[in-house]
């Protein structure tokens, strides 16, 4: 253990301090605090110098892995590089100092950003109108499903309480549908990983509210029957929901609105570059076709004839799904990112992300099992090592990658393959980085045969080795504890 791996509490010495504040000039007001609420003892904070604090946080940051420290090919998560200018713009005091209760006439600039970002997303996706209020992808799914339900209800079509979800869907899809009070009907995938249209047909009747689709789906495959699926679902009176969390490969190439989708969400924190490790922050804007615009949640941003922006509501709305106007800092990052790329370069993101994924897939398919061959979109899935004569698993490969300075891909998802390794390089990586990753993956495949034990015991070089992942997720230790307390 290195000296500075010590927790900062262990370095604490009475009376040492890392700050100096001007002496307090006012009479103590502690008598105004009810005695039951006032603190009896000083808080047990570490007493350390400024230098100790700097080293503490710098060392903590180095114990983690981020896009800024290395390649992070986590499938379905789009860990692309987040340009630092986005951070600067999001933290500009003119934005970060706003209060959500300010009258609209004092926040015209912020409302203008909201409106212009909505319009840019409409242009990119082909949807008529957007709300930017939802806080995450799953929150956007719930909002979009509420819009669908509101649409059917407002037409007196009250029997539509069932929603079709493919077996390859992201887990949030059925979860959001359940929260929305819809009954979930599963449609199967074919051998080639695409939705089985023949399995879909008998499911369609007057109880179907719609279908949720991800395209490209979680296997990174484009659902090429989408036009037929759209007309079948529309014929039976249902609506099409598009899970656009992974819109990256389609940027500038295809628009969900043109494929026949009625409602969709985007994950700004994936496709439009907000750092999103550890569960947040995010934004899941929802776009709808023109006939559903009145069902979007409130508040909304509208514009007077003289160009003044104001917030308004409407009777058909599906309600209010968040306090105020969403995660504004994330909206600012997306707005800055889109403006910085411009129309021409937004068009490059999709094809480049697809090129990178196919390059890795083709380079590694001799060492790793490729269950569905052919061209993928922005990501693809291997089913473990090609040579399965050893007991080396996908988990071992993932752990070994950490030793070589790469974050592991997504593993054991999607559930369609037992040893799934889901790789998404994104468009922001250079060919040299992709080549480096390919070399290491080949090296690991060779190690699996020559020295399987080194994989079984990996990682060897990280600050913590193999964790009990269930306990780490369910009972995380997030506060300092005297080590003798931890059994
Ligand atoms: C990430 C993801 C989601 C969920 O988004 P969150 O912001 O994590 O709620 C939904 N669908 C797909 C396909 C995703 O990749």
Tab-separated table of C-alpha atoms and ligand atoms in Angstrom:
chain	number	residue	atom	x	y	z
A	1	UNK	CA	0.000	0.000	0.000
A	2	UNK	CA	1.332	3.392	-0.982
A	3	UNK	CA	1.558	6.014	1.730
A	4	UNK	CA	-1.146	8.212	0.220
A	5	UNK	CA	-3.531	5.283	-0.179
A	6	UNK	CA	-4.128	5.985	3.475
A	7	UNK	CA	-7.504	7.489	4.060
A	8	UNK	CA	-7.469	11.135	4.881
A	9	UNK	CA	-8.887	10.447	8.339
A	10	UNK	CA	-5.754	8.481	9.178
A	11	UNK	CA	-3.624	11.517	8.352
A	12	UNK	CA	-5.666	13.795	10.625
A	13	UNK	CA	-3.778	15.525	13.474
A	14	UNK	CA	-5.451	17.750	16.044
A	15	UNK	CA	-5.174	21.433	15.204
A	16	UNK	CA	-3.799	21.015	11.673
A	17	UNK	CA	-5.781	22.972	9.128
A	18	UNK	CA	-5.965	23.520	5.396
A	19	UNK	CA	-7.713	26.885	5.258
A	20	UNK	CA	-7.725	30.289	6.880
A	21	UNK	CA	-10.900	32.320	7.088
A	22	UNK	CA	-11.218	35.898	8.309
A	23	UNK	CA	-12.252	35.965	11.968
A	24	UNK	CA	-15.977	36.032	12.530
A	25	UNK	CA	-17.239	39.562	12.943
A	26	UNK	CA	-20.775	39.027	14.203
A	27	UNK	CA	-22.230	38.092	17.557
A	28	UNK	CA	-22.811	34.386	17.837
A	29	UNK	CA	-26.405	33.683	16.875
A	30	UNK	CA	-26.433	30.184	18.309
A	31	UNK	CA	-29.091	31.251	20.817
A	32	UNK	CA	-31.514	31.558	17.871
A	33	UNK	CA	-31.110	27.852	17.055
A	34	UNK	CA	-33.508	25.601	19.011
A	35	UNK	CA	-31.420	23.659	21.511
A	36	UNK	CA	-32.586	20.286	20.213
A	37	UNK	CA	-31.200	21.163	16.773
A	38	UNK	CA	-27.886	22.754	17.658
A	39	UNK	CA	-24.744	20.661	17.440
A	40	UNK	CA	-23.242	19.637	20.783
A	41	UNK	CA	-19.886	18.435	19.489
A	42	UNK	CA	-17.722	19.653	16.622
A	43	UNK	CA	-18.194	17.496	13.511
A	44	UNK	CA	-15.633	14.692	13.175
A	45	UNK	CA	-13.876	16.106	10.130
A	46	UNK	CA	-10.260	15.245	9.347
A	47	UNK	CA	-7.780	17.932	10.394
A	48	UNK	CA	-5.261	18.092	7.578
A	49	UNK	CA	-3.240	20.572	5.549
A	50	UNK	CA	-4.270	21.905	2.144
A	51	UNK	CA	-1.593	19.739	0.519
A	52	UNK	CA	-3.031	16.610	2.145
A	53	UNK	CA	-6.463	17.505	0.770
A	54	UNK	CA	-5.090	18.077	-2.739
A	55	UNK	CA	-3.261	14.725	-2.684
A	56	UNK	CA	-6.281	12.969	-1.226
A	57	UNK	CA	-8.601	14.005	-4.057
A	58	UNK	CA	-5.989	13.658	-6.784
A	59	UNK	CA	-5.204	10.124	-5.640
A	60	UNK	CA	-8.873	9.210	-5.344
A	61	UNK	CA	-9.450	10.399	-8.921
A	62	UNK	CA	-6.614	8.153	-10.097
A	63	UNK	CA	-8.155	5.096	-8.476
A	64	UNK	CA	-11.053	5.323	-10.896
A	65	UNK	CA	-11.244	4.879	-14.652
A	66	UNK	CA	-12.808	7.474	-16.950
A	67	UNK	CA	-12.930	8.434	-20.616
A	68	UNK	CA	-10.272	11.018	-19.800
A	69	UNK	CA	-7.924	8.272	-18.571
A	70	UNK	CA	-8.379	5.665	-21.292
A	71	UNK	CA	-10.466	3.859	-23.919
A	72	UNK	CA	-13.910	2.991	-22.562
A	73	UNK	CA	-15.744	0.778	-25.093
A	74	UNK	CA	-18.834	0.139	-22.951
A	75	UNK	CA	-21.563	-1.077	-25.336
A	76	UNK	CA	-24.955	0.658	-25.164
A	77	UNK	CA	-23.403	3.474	-23.117
A	78	UNK	CA	-21.654	5.602	-25.775
A	79	UNK	CA	-18.710	6.727	-23.675
A	80	UNK	CA	-17.537	9.308	-26.180
A	81	UNK	CA	-15.183	12.132	-25.352
A	82	UNK	CA	-16.847	15.122	-23.756
A	83	UNK	CA	-15.207	18.301	-25.071
A	84	UNK	CA	-14.074	20.495	-22.188
A	85	UNK	CA	-15.622	23.618	-23.715
A	86	UNK	CA	-19.019	22.082	-22.827
A	87	UNK	CA	-18.072	22.166	-19.153
A	88	UNK	CA	-16.975	25.765	-19.375
A	89	UNK	CA	-20.233	26.816	-20.994
A	90	UNK	CA	-22.392	24.820	-18.564
A	91	UNK	CA	-20.656	26.417	-15.590
A	92	UNK	CA	-20.864	29.986	-16.927
A	93	UNK	CA	-22.329	32.067	-14.080
A	94	UNK	CA	-24.931	33.531	-16.451
A	95	UNK	CA	-26.438	30.028	-16.581
A	96	UNK	CA	-25.339	28.324	-13.386
A	97	UNK	CA	-26.503	31.276	-11.256
A	98	UNK	CA	-30.114	31.168	-12.502
A	99	UNK	CA	-32.928	30.289	-10.123
A	100	UNK	CA	-35.740	28.119	-11.476
A	101	UNK	CA	-38.366	30.403	-9.896
A	102	UNK	CA	-37.142	33.521	-11.727
A	103	UNK	CA	-39.803	35.229	-13.877
A	104	UNK	CA	-39.544	34.269	-17.544
A	105	UNK	CA	-38.711	37.859	-18.546
A	106	UNK	CA	-35.396	37.567	-16.622
A	107	UNK	CA	-34.299	34.233	-18.195
A	108	UNK	CA	-34.900	34.882	-21.882
A	109	UNK	CA	-31.416	33.595	-22.804
A	110	UNK	CA	-31.925	30.268	-21.049
A	111	UNK	CA	-35.358	29.834	-22.624
A	112	UNK	CA	-33.817	30.635	-26.012
A	113	UNK	CA	-31.263	27.817	-25.477
A	114	UNK	CA	-34.156	25.480	-24.592
A	115	UNK	CA	-36.056	26.423	-27.745
A	116	UNK	CA	-33.080	26.282	-30.105
A	117	UNK	CA	-31.902	22.926	-28.728
A	118	UNK	CA	-35.434	21.519	-29.185
A	119	UNK	CA	-35.390	22.709	-32.787
A	120	UNK	CA	-31.941	21.229	-33.447
A	121	UNK	CA	-33.108	17.860	-32.055
A	122	UNK	CA	-36.191	18.039	-34.282
A	123	UNK	CA	-33.977	18.616	-37.312
A	124	UNK	CA	-31.704	15.692	-36.357
A	125	UNK	CA	-34.514	13.213	-35.587
A	126	UNK	CA	-37.381	14.285	-37.858
A	127	UNK	CA	-39.788	14.650	-34.916
A	128	UNK	CA	-42.066	17.713	-34.908
A	129	UNK	CA	-41.709	18.840	-31.306
A	130	UNK	CA	-39.585	18.096	-28.243
A	131	UNK	CA	-39.815	18.432	-24.491
A	132	UNK	CA	-36.427	18.641	-22.781
A	133	UNK	CA	-37.853	18.163	-19.276
A	134	UNK	CA	-37.134	14.435	-18.537
A	135	UNK	CA	-34.039	13.733	-16.441
A	136	UNK	CA	-32.755	10.475	-18.009
A	137	UNK	CA	-33.343	7.923	-20.741
A	138	UNK	CA	-35.667	5.792	-18.635
A	139	UNK	CA	-37.502	8.943	-17.518
A	140	UNK	CA	-37.914	9.863	-21.188
A	141	UNK	CA	-39.347	6.394	-21.875
A	142	UNK	CA	-41.912	6.881	-19.109
A	143	UNK	CA	-42.771	10.344	-20.465
A	144	UNK	CA	-43.130	9.042	-24.030
A	145	UNK	CA	-45.385	6.192	-22.884
A	146	UNK	CA	-47.500	8.681	-20.907
A	147	UNK	CA	-47.832	10.696	-24.127
A	148	UNK	CA	-48.993	7.545	-25.969
A	149	UNK	CA	-51.503	6.706	-23.243
A	150	UNK	CA	-52.764	10.311	-23.187
A	151	UNK	CA	-53.220	10.238	-26.964
A	152	UNK	CA	-55.343	7.070	-26.892
A	153	UNK	CA	-57.359	8.275	-23.891
A	154	UNK	CA	-58.057	11.676	-25.454
A	155	UNK	CA	-59.612	9.833	-28.406
A	156	UNK	CA	-61.718	7.600	-26.151
A	157	UNK	CA	-59.635	4.585	-27.231
A	158	UNK	CA	-59.399	3.259	-23.670
A	159	UNK	CA	-58.843	-0.463	-24.314
A	160	UNK	CA	-55.227	0.080	-25.473
A	161	UNK	CA	-53.391	-0.996	-22.325
A	162	UNK	CA	-50.776	-3.383	-23.760
A	163	UNK	CA	-47.375	-2.543	-25.203
A	164	UNK	CA	-45.128	-4.766	-27.342
A	165	UNK	CA	-41.436	-4.975	-26.376
A	166	UNK	CA	-38.873	-7.122	-28.254
A	167	UNK	CA	-36.903	-9.717	-26.254
A	168	UNK	CA	-33.683	-7.890	-27.164
A	169	UNK	CA	-34.852	-4.606	-25.553
A	170	UNK	CA	-32.891	-2.672	-22.951
A	171	UNK	CA	-34.182	-3.553	-19.475
A	172	UNK	CA	-35.527	-0.058	-18.913
A	173	UNK	CA	-38.143	-0.537	-21.685
A	174	UNK	CA	-40.340	-3.101	-19.915
A	175	UNK	CA	-39.631	-1.390	-16.580
A	176	UNK	CA	-40.870	2.003	-17.852
A	177	UNK	CA	-43.927	0.380	-19.421
A	178	UNK	CA	-44.775	-1.289	-16.106
A	179	UNK	CA	-44.394	2.016	-14.219
A	180	UNK	CA	-46.763	3.573	-16.765
A	181	UNK	CA	-49.348	0.884	-15.946
A	182	UNK	CA	-49.095	-0.894	-19.305
A	183	UNK	CA	-49.089	-4.660	-19.733
A	184	UNK	CA	-45.976	-5.944	-21.514
A	185	UNK	CA	-46.232	-8.305	-24.483
A	186	UNK	CA	-42.941	-9.761	-25.717
A	187	UNK	CA	-42.116	-10.223	-29.392
A	188	UNK	CA	-39.305	-12.632	-30.286
A	189	UNK	CA	-36.142	-12.055	-32.281
A	190	UNK	CA	-35.147	-14.298	-35.163
A	191	UNK	CA	-31.838	-16.191	-35.431
A	192	UNK	CA	-30.356	-13.161	-37.194
A	193	UNK	CA	-31.110	-10.933	-34.172
A	194	UNK	CA	-33.930	-8.928	-35.799
A	195	UNK	CA	-37.565	-8.684	-34.662
A	196	UNK	CA	-39.602	-11.580	-36.072
A	197	UNK	CA	-42.367	-9.926	-38.116
A	198	UNK	CA	-44.319	-13.209	-38.290
A	199	UNK	CA	-44.284	-13.412	-34.477
A	200	UNK	CA	-45.469	-9.795	-34.310
A	201	UNK	CA	-48.517	-10.066	-36.584
A	202	UNK	CA	-50.778	-12.196	-34.323
A	203	UNK	CA	-50.059	-9.869	-31.360
A	204	UNK	CA	-51.611	-6.852	-33.045
A	205	UNK	CA	-55.182	-6.003	-32.044
A	206	UNK	CA	-57.303	-3.217	-30.547
A	207	UNK	CA	-55.716	-3.655	-27.084
A	208	UNK	CA	-52.248	-2.669	-28.323
A	209	UNK	CA	-51.121	0.854	-27.362
A	210	UNK	CA	-47.948	0.530	-29.403
A	211	UNK	CA	-44.511	-1.051	-29.752
A	212	UNK	CA	-41.177	0.056	-28.262
A	213	UNK	CA	-38.237	-0.455	-30.611
A	214	UNK	CA	-34.532	0.261	-30.490
A	215	UNK	CA	-32.989	0.698	-33.916
A	216	UNK	CA	-30.198	-0.252	-34.260
A	217	UNK	CA	-31.207	-2.768	-31.594
A	218	UNK	CA	-29.075	-3.793	-28.621
A	219	UNK	CA	-27.100	-6.175	-30.849
A	220	UNK	CA	-26.044	-3.186	-32.954
A	221	UNK	CA	-28.170	-4.399	-35.881
A	222	UNK	CA	-30.427	-2.216	-37.987
A	223	UNK	CA	-34.041	-3.426	-37.979
A	224	UNK	CA	-34.406	-3.355	-41.721
A	225	UNK	CA	-38.079	-4.402	-41.625
A	226	UNK	CA	-38.928	-1.215	-39.761
A	227	UNK	CA	-41.133	0.189	-42.535
A	228	UNK	CA	-43.251	-2.967	-42.599
A	229	UNK	CA	-43.403	-3.077	-38.781
A	230	UNK	CA	-44.477	0.584	-38.733
A	231	UNK	CA	-47.329	0.056	-41.156
A	232	UNK	CA	-48.535	-3.120	-39.377
A	233	UNK	CA	-48.606	-1.364	-35.988
A	234	UNK	CA	-50.253	1.770	-37.388
A	235	UNK	CA	-52.889	-0.301	-39.200
A	236	UNK	CA	-53.967	-1.819	-35.902
A	237	UNK	CA	-54.208	1.656	-34.330
A	238	UNK	CA	-51.014	1.464	-32.250
A	239	UNK	CA	-48.134	3.932	-32.074
A	240	UNK	CA	-44.393	3.383	-32.516
A	241	UNK	CA	-42.003	4.315	-29.740
A	242	UNK	CA	-38.311	4.716	-30.593
A	243	UNK	CA	-35.694	4.169	-27.888
A	244	UNK	CA	-33.112	6.653	-29.159
A	245	UNK	CA	-30.694	6.295	-26.233
A	246	UNK	CA	-28.116	5.135	-28.772
A	247	UNK	CA	-28.832	7.532	-31.613
A	248	UNK	CA	-25.103	7.883	-32.310
A	249	UNK	CA	-24.856	5.644	-35.420
A	250	UNK	CA	-27.834	7.304	-37.093
A	251	UNK	CA	-26.676	10.896	-36.628
A	252	UNK	CA	-26.917	12.554	-39.991
A	253	UNK	CA	-27.800	9.315	-41.786
A	254	UNK	CA	-31.378	8.291	-40.931
A	255	UNK	CA	-34.117	10.009	-38.942
A	256	UNK	CA	-36.557	8.054	-36.715
A	257	UNK	CA	-39.334	10.420	-37.834
A	258	UNK	CA	-38.798	9.221	-41.412
A	259	UNK	CA	-38.894	5.552	-40.347
A	260	UNK	CA	-42.460	5.989	-39.103
A	261	UNK	CA	-41.894	6.489	-35.388
A	262	UNK	CA	-44.428	8.627	-33.501
A	263	UNK	CA	-42.620	9.139	-30.178
A	264	UNK	CA	-38.974	8.840	-29.141
A	265	UNK	CA	-36.455	9.797	-26.512
A	266	UNK	CA	-32.784	10.714	-26.785
A	267	UNK	CA	-30.085	10.318	-24.171
A	268	UNK	CA	-28.265	13.640	-24.336
A	269	UNK	CA	-25.709	12.230	-21.879
A	270	UNK	CA	-24.783	9.480	-24.347
A	271	UNK	CA	-25.171	10.813	-27.862
A	272	UNK	CA	-24.592	14.500	-27.135
A	273	UNK	CA	-21.584	14.290	-24.840
A	274	UNK	CA	-22.234	14.742	-21.141
A	275	UNK	CA	-19.987	12.740	-18.799
A	276	UNK	CA	-22.298	10.105	-17.314
A	277	UNK	CA	-20.413	7.557	-15.260
A	278	UNK	CA	-21.886	6.553	-11.930
A	279	UNK	CA	-25.498	7.180	-12.830
A	280	UNK	CA	-25.789	10.812	-13.752
A	281	UNK	CA	-26.514	13.538	-14.483
A	282	UNK	CA	-28.567	12.953	-17.619
A	283	UNK	CA	-31.310	14.284	-19.822
A	284	UNK	CA	-33.860	12.291	-21.841
A	285	UNK	CA	-35.712	14.678	-24.174
A	286	UNK	CA	-38.848	13.289	-25.807
A	287	UNK	CA	-39.797	14.102	-29.378
A	288	UNK	CA	-43.183	13.478	-30.980
A	289	UNK	CA	-44.804	13.632	-34.396
A	290	UNK	CA	-47.112	16.607	-35.016
A	291	UNK	CA	-50.360	14.794	-34.134
A	292	UNK	CA	-49.033	14.099	-30.610
A	293	UNK	CA	-47.606	17.551	-29.846
A	294	UNK	CA	-50.522	18.573	-27.629
A	295	UNK	CA	-49.908	15.520	-25.377
A	296	UNK	CA	-46.337	16.526	-24.424
A	297	UNK	CA	-45.835	17.398	-20.758
A	298	UNK	CA	-45.849	20.930	-19.355
A	299	UNK	CA	-44.307	23.432	-18.832
A	300	UNK	CA	-43.363	24.254	-22.415
A	301	UNK	CA	-41.503	27.150	-23.955
A	302	UNK	CA	-43.523	29.246	-26.402
A	303	UNK	CA	-42.752	32.420	-28.291
A	304	UNK	CA	-44.799	35.611	-28.657
A	305	UNK	CA	-45.057	37.451	-31.936
A	306	UNK	CA	-42.499	39.963	-30.696
A	307	UNK	CA	-40.001	37.184	-29.911
A	308	UNK	CA	-40.535	37.080	-26.135
A	309	UNK	CA	-40.359	33.567	-24.713
A	310	UNK	CA	-42.741	32.368	-22.003
A	311	UNK	CA	-43.807	29.151	-20.276
A	312	UNK	CA	-47.211	27.700	-20.962
A	313	UNK	CA	-49.362	24.622	-20.509
A	314	UNK	CA	-52.294	23.011	-22.297
A	315	UNK	CA	-55.304	20.856	-21.422
A	316	UNK	CA	-54.306	17.764	-23.420
A	317	UNK	CA	-50.859	17.509	-21.795
A	318	UNK	CA	-49.901	14.203	-20.168
A	319	UNK	CA	-49.053	16.219	-17.035
A	320	UNK	CA	-45.841	17.492	-15.492
A	321	UNK	CA	-42.976	15.033	-15.229
A	322	UNK	CA	-40.242	17.088	-13.621
A	323	UNK	CA	-39.897	20.206	-11.559
A	324	UNK	CA	-39.197	23.090	-13.923
A	325	UNK	CA	-37.299	22.599	-17.199
A	326	UNK	CA	-35.134	19.496	-16.840
A	327	UNK	CA	-31.418	19.123	-16.161
A	328	UNK	CA	-30.408	22.444	-17.614
A	329	UNK	CA	-26.641	21.918	-17.330
A	330	UNK	CA	-26.894	18.804	-19.499
A	331	UNK	CA	-29.037	20.684	-22.036
A	332	UNK	CA	-26.345	23.353	-22.262
A	333	UNK	CA	-23.637	20.776	-22.941
A	334	UNK	CA	-25.698	19.205	-25.727
A	335	UNK	CA	-26.433	22.621	-27.226
A	336	UNK	CA	-22.745	23.583	-27.158
A	337	UNK	CA	-21.746	20.220	-28.644
A	338	UNK	CA	-24.223	20.450	-31.540
A	339	UNK	CA	-23.261	24.046	-32.341
A	340	UNK	CA	-19.563	23.212	-32.141
A	341	UNK	CA	-19.882	20.286	-34.575
A	342	UNK	CA	-22.232	22.129	-36.891
A	343	UNK	CA	-24.533	20.548	-39.452
A	344	UNK	CA	-21.644	19.174	-41.516
A	345	UNK	CA	-19.786	17.413	-38.691
A	346	UNK	CA	-22.870	16.070	-36.898
A	347	UNK	CA	-23.224	14.055	-40.118
A	348	UNK	CA	-19.763	12.534	-39.602
A	349	UNK	CA	-20.432	11.133	-36.124
A	350	UNK	CA	-22.743	8.310	-37.247
A	351	UNK	CA	-20.610	6.875	-40.086
A	352	UNK	CA	-17.376	7.144	-38.050
A	353	UNK	CA	-18.851	5.331	-35.046
A	354	UNK	CA	-20.042	2.553	-37.395
A	355	UNK	CA	-16.655	2.330	-39.105
A	356	UNK	CA	-14.820	1.964	-35.764
A	357	UNK	CA	-17.126	-0.806	-34.538
A	358	UNK	CA	-16.833	-2.801	-37.757
A	359	UNK	CA	-13.052	-2.384	-37.784
A	360	UNK	CA	-12.746	-3.917	-34.305
A	361	UNK	CA	-15.273	-6.667	-35.072
A	362	UNK	CA	-13.534	-7.788	-38.239
A	363	UNK	CA	-10.067	-7.597	-36.628
A	364	UNK	CA	-11.041	-9.771	-33.666
A	365	UNK	CA	-13.514	-12.282	-35.060
A	366	UNK	CA	-10.847	-14.986	-35.380
A	367	UNK	CA	-10.184	-14.835	-31.619
A	368	UNK	CA	-13.688	-14.116	-30.311
A	369	UNK	CA	-16.924	-15.811	-31.300
A	370	UNK	CA	-19.093	-13.620	-33.504
A	371	UNK	CA	-22.604	-15.101	-33.272
A	372	UNK	CA	-24.156	-12.779	-35.862
A	373	UNK	CA	-21.783	-12.032	-38.750
A	374	UNK	CA	-22.124	-9.140	-41.171
A	375	UNK	CA	-22.072	-5.369	-40.934
A	376	UNK	CA	-23.037	-3.903	-37.556
A	377	UNK	CA	-23.876	-0.333	-36.634
A	378	UNK	CA	-22.095	1.473	-33.758
A	379	UNK	CA	-21.668	-1.630	-31.584
A	380	UNK	CA	-21.624	-5.422	-31.795
A	381	UNK	CA	-21.638	-8.476	-29.566
A	382	UNK	CA	-19.124	-11.311	-29.237
A	383	UNK	CA	-20.148	-14.494	-27.434
A	384	UNK	CA	-16.952	-15.044	-25.454
A	385	UNK	CA	-13.659	-16.455	-26.693
A	386	UNK	CA	-13.708	-18.488	-29.854
A	387	UNK	CA	-11.701	-21.286	-28.267
A	388	UNK	CA	-13.846	-22.491	-25.394
A	389	UNK	CA	-11.581	-25.405	-24.412
A	390	UNK	CA	-10.385	-23.551	-21.287
A	391	UNK	CA	-12.611	-22.366	-18.443
A	392	UNK	CA	-11.740	-18.727	-19.154
A	393	UNK	CA	-14.964	-16.693	-19.170
A	394	UNK	CA	-16.025	-13.289	-20.455
A	395	UNK	CA	-15.651	-11.954	-16.908
A	396	UNK	CA	-11.975	-13.020	-16.871
A	397	UNK	CA	-11.315	-11.296	-20.215
A	398	UNK	CA	-13.000	-8.117	-18.950
A	399	UNK	CA	-10.955	-8.100	-15.746
A	400	UNK	CA	-7.703	-8.715	-17.621
A	401	UNK	CA	-8.344	-5.706	-19.882
A	402	UNK	CA	-8.110	-3.471	-16.810
A	403	UNK	CA	-4.516	-4.600	-16.288
A	404	UNK	CA	-3.700	-3.265	-19.751
A	405	UNK	CA	-5.316	0.117	-19.106
A	406	UNK	CA	-8.568	-0.358	-21.015
A	407	UNK	CA	-12.022	-0.198	-19.496
A	408	UNK	CA	-13.950	-3.416	-20.067
A	409	UNK	CA	-16.759	-3.554	-22.630
A	410	UNK	CA	-20.319	-4.271	-21.451
A	411	UNK	CA	-20.493	-7.936	-20.439
A	412	UNK	CA	-23.317	-10.462	-20.041
A	413	UNK	CA	-25.714	-8.093	-21.847
A	414	UNK	CA	-27.738	-8.467	-24.005
A	415	UNK	CA	-29.085	-11.643	-22.435
A	416	UNK	CA	-29.425	-13.425	-25.781
A	417	UNK	CA	-25.863	-14.823	-25.503
A	418	UNK	CA	-24.342	-16.514	-22.442
A	419	UNK	CA	-20.872	-14.984	-22.750
A	420	UNK	CA	-21.847	-11.631	-24.288
A	421	UNK	CA	-19.140	-8.983	-24.765
A	422	UNK	CA	-20.674	-5.819	-26.195
A	423	UNK	CA	-18.211	-3.371	-27.718
A	424	UNK	CA	-18.907	0.246	-28.706
A	425	UNK	CA	-15.836	2.324	-29.575
A	426	UNK	CA	-17.627	5.631	-30.518
A	427	UNK	CA	-16.419	8.048	-33.173
A	428	UNK	CA	-14.070	10.013	-30.930
A	429	UNK	CA	-11.256	7.418	-30.828
A	430	UNK	CA	-8.272	7.437	-33.175
A	431	UNK	CA	-7.270	4.449	-35.305
A	432	UNK	CA	-4.144	4.095	-33.117
A	433	UNK	CA	-6.305	3.617	-30.006
A	434	UNK	CA	-8.498	1.062	-31.777
A	435	UNK	CA	-5.357	-0.790	-32.948
A	436	UNK	CA	-3.983	-0.774	-29.402
A	437	UNK	CA	-7.210	-2.293	-28.095
A	438	UNK	CA	-7.271	-4.927	-30.854
A	439	UNK	CA	-3.669	-5.966	-30.059
A	440	UNK	CA	-4.442	-6.360	-26.369
A	441	UNK	CA	-7.626	-8.353	-27.026
A	442	UNK	CA	-5.597	-10.725	-29.229
A	443	UNK	CA	-2.961	-10.982	-26.539
A	444	UNK	CA	-5.611	-11.865	-23.949
A	445	UNK	CA	-7.042	-14.538	-26.259
A	446	UNK	CA	-3.532	-16.043	-26.477
A	447	UNK	CA	-3.048	-15.840	-22.704
A	448	UNK	CA	-6.322	-17.714	-22.237
A	449	UNK	CA	-4.644	-20.741	-23.823
A	450	UNK	CA	-1.099	-20.327	-22.495
A	451	UNK	CA	-1.680	-19.044	-18.980
A	452	UNK	CA	-5.396	-19.171	-18.065
A	453	UNK	CA	-4.567	-18.634	-14.401
A	454	UNK	CA	-3.340	-15.087	-15.043
A	455	UNK	CA	-6.804	-14.282	-16.393
A	456	UNK	CA	-8.654	-16.048	-13.580
A	457	UNK	CA	-6.849	-13.909	-11.004
A	458	UNK	CA	-6.959	-10.609	-12.939
A	459	UNK	CA	-6.930	-7.704	-12.424
A	460	UNK	CA	-3.454	-7.534	-10.897
A	461	UNK	CA	-2.611	-3.827	-11.190
A	462	UNK	CA	-5.773	-2.003	-10.079
A	463	UNK	CA	-6.228	-0.406	-6.617
A	464	UNK	CA	-8.847	-3.052	-5.777
A	465	UNK	CA	-8.932	-6.533	-7.271
A	466	UNK	CA	-12.042	-8.673	-7.809
A	467	UNK	CA	-14.919	-7.439	-5.716
A	468	UNK	CA	-18.009	-9.184	-4.563
A	469	UNK	CA	-20.013	-7.229	-7.126
A	470	UNK	CA	-23.413	-7.901	-5.591
A	471	UNK	CA	-22.364	-6.636	-2.183
A	472	UNK	CA	-20.515	-3.704	-3.762
A	473	UNK	CA	-23.711	-2.681	-5.573
A	474	UNK	CA	-26.241	-3.439	-2.834
A	475	UNK	CA	-24.302	-2.402	0.258
A	476	UNK	CA	-21.728	0.121	-0.917
A	477	UNK	CA	-19.525	1.623	1.800
A	478	UNK	CA	-19.670	5.293	0.892
A	479	UNK	CA	-18.443	6.837	4.152
A	480	UNK	CA	-15.210	6.599	6.037
A	481	UNK	CA	-15.198	3.782	8.524
A	482	UNK	CA	-12.518	2.874	10.949
A	483	UNK	CA	-11.071	-0.190	9.180
A	484	UNK	CA	-11.482	-2.262	12.342
A	485	UNK	CA	-15.271	-1.762	11.908
A	486	UNK	CA	-15.301	-3.549	8.574
A	487	UNK	CA	-15.600	-7.245	9.120
B	1	LIG	C1	-28.833	3.713	-21.587
B	1	LIG	C2	-30.054	3.210	-22.234
B	1	LIG	C3	-31.333	3.474	-21.683
B	1	LIG	C4	-31.545	4.127	-20.335
B	1	LIG	O1	-31.020	5.410	-20.196
B	1	LIG	P1	-30.756	6.023	-18.741
B	1	LIG	O2	-30.379	7.441	-18.990
B	1	LIG	O3	-29.681	5.207	-18.113
B	1	LIG	O4	-32.049	5.927	-17.964
B	1	LIG	C5	-32.443	3.035	-22.394
B	1	LIG	N1	-32.318	2.360	-23.548
B	1	LIG	C6	-31.118	2.078	-24.099
B	1	LIG	C7	-31.061	1.327	-25.394
B	1	LIG	C8	-29.944	2.489	-23.458
B	1	LIG	O5	-28.745	2.191	-23.992
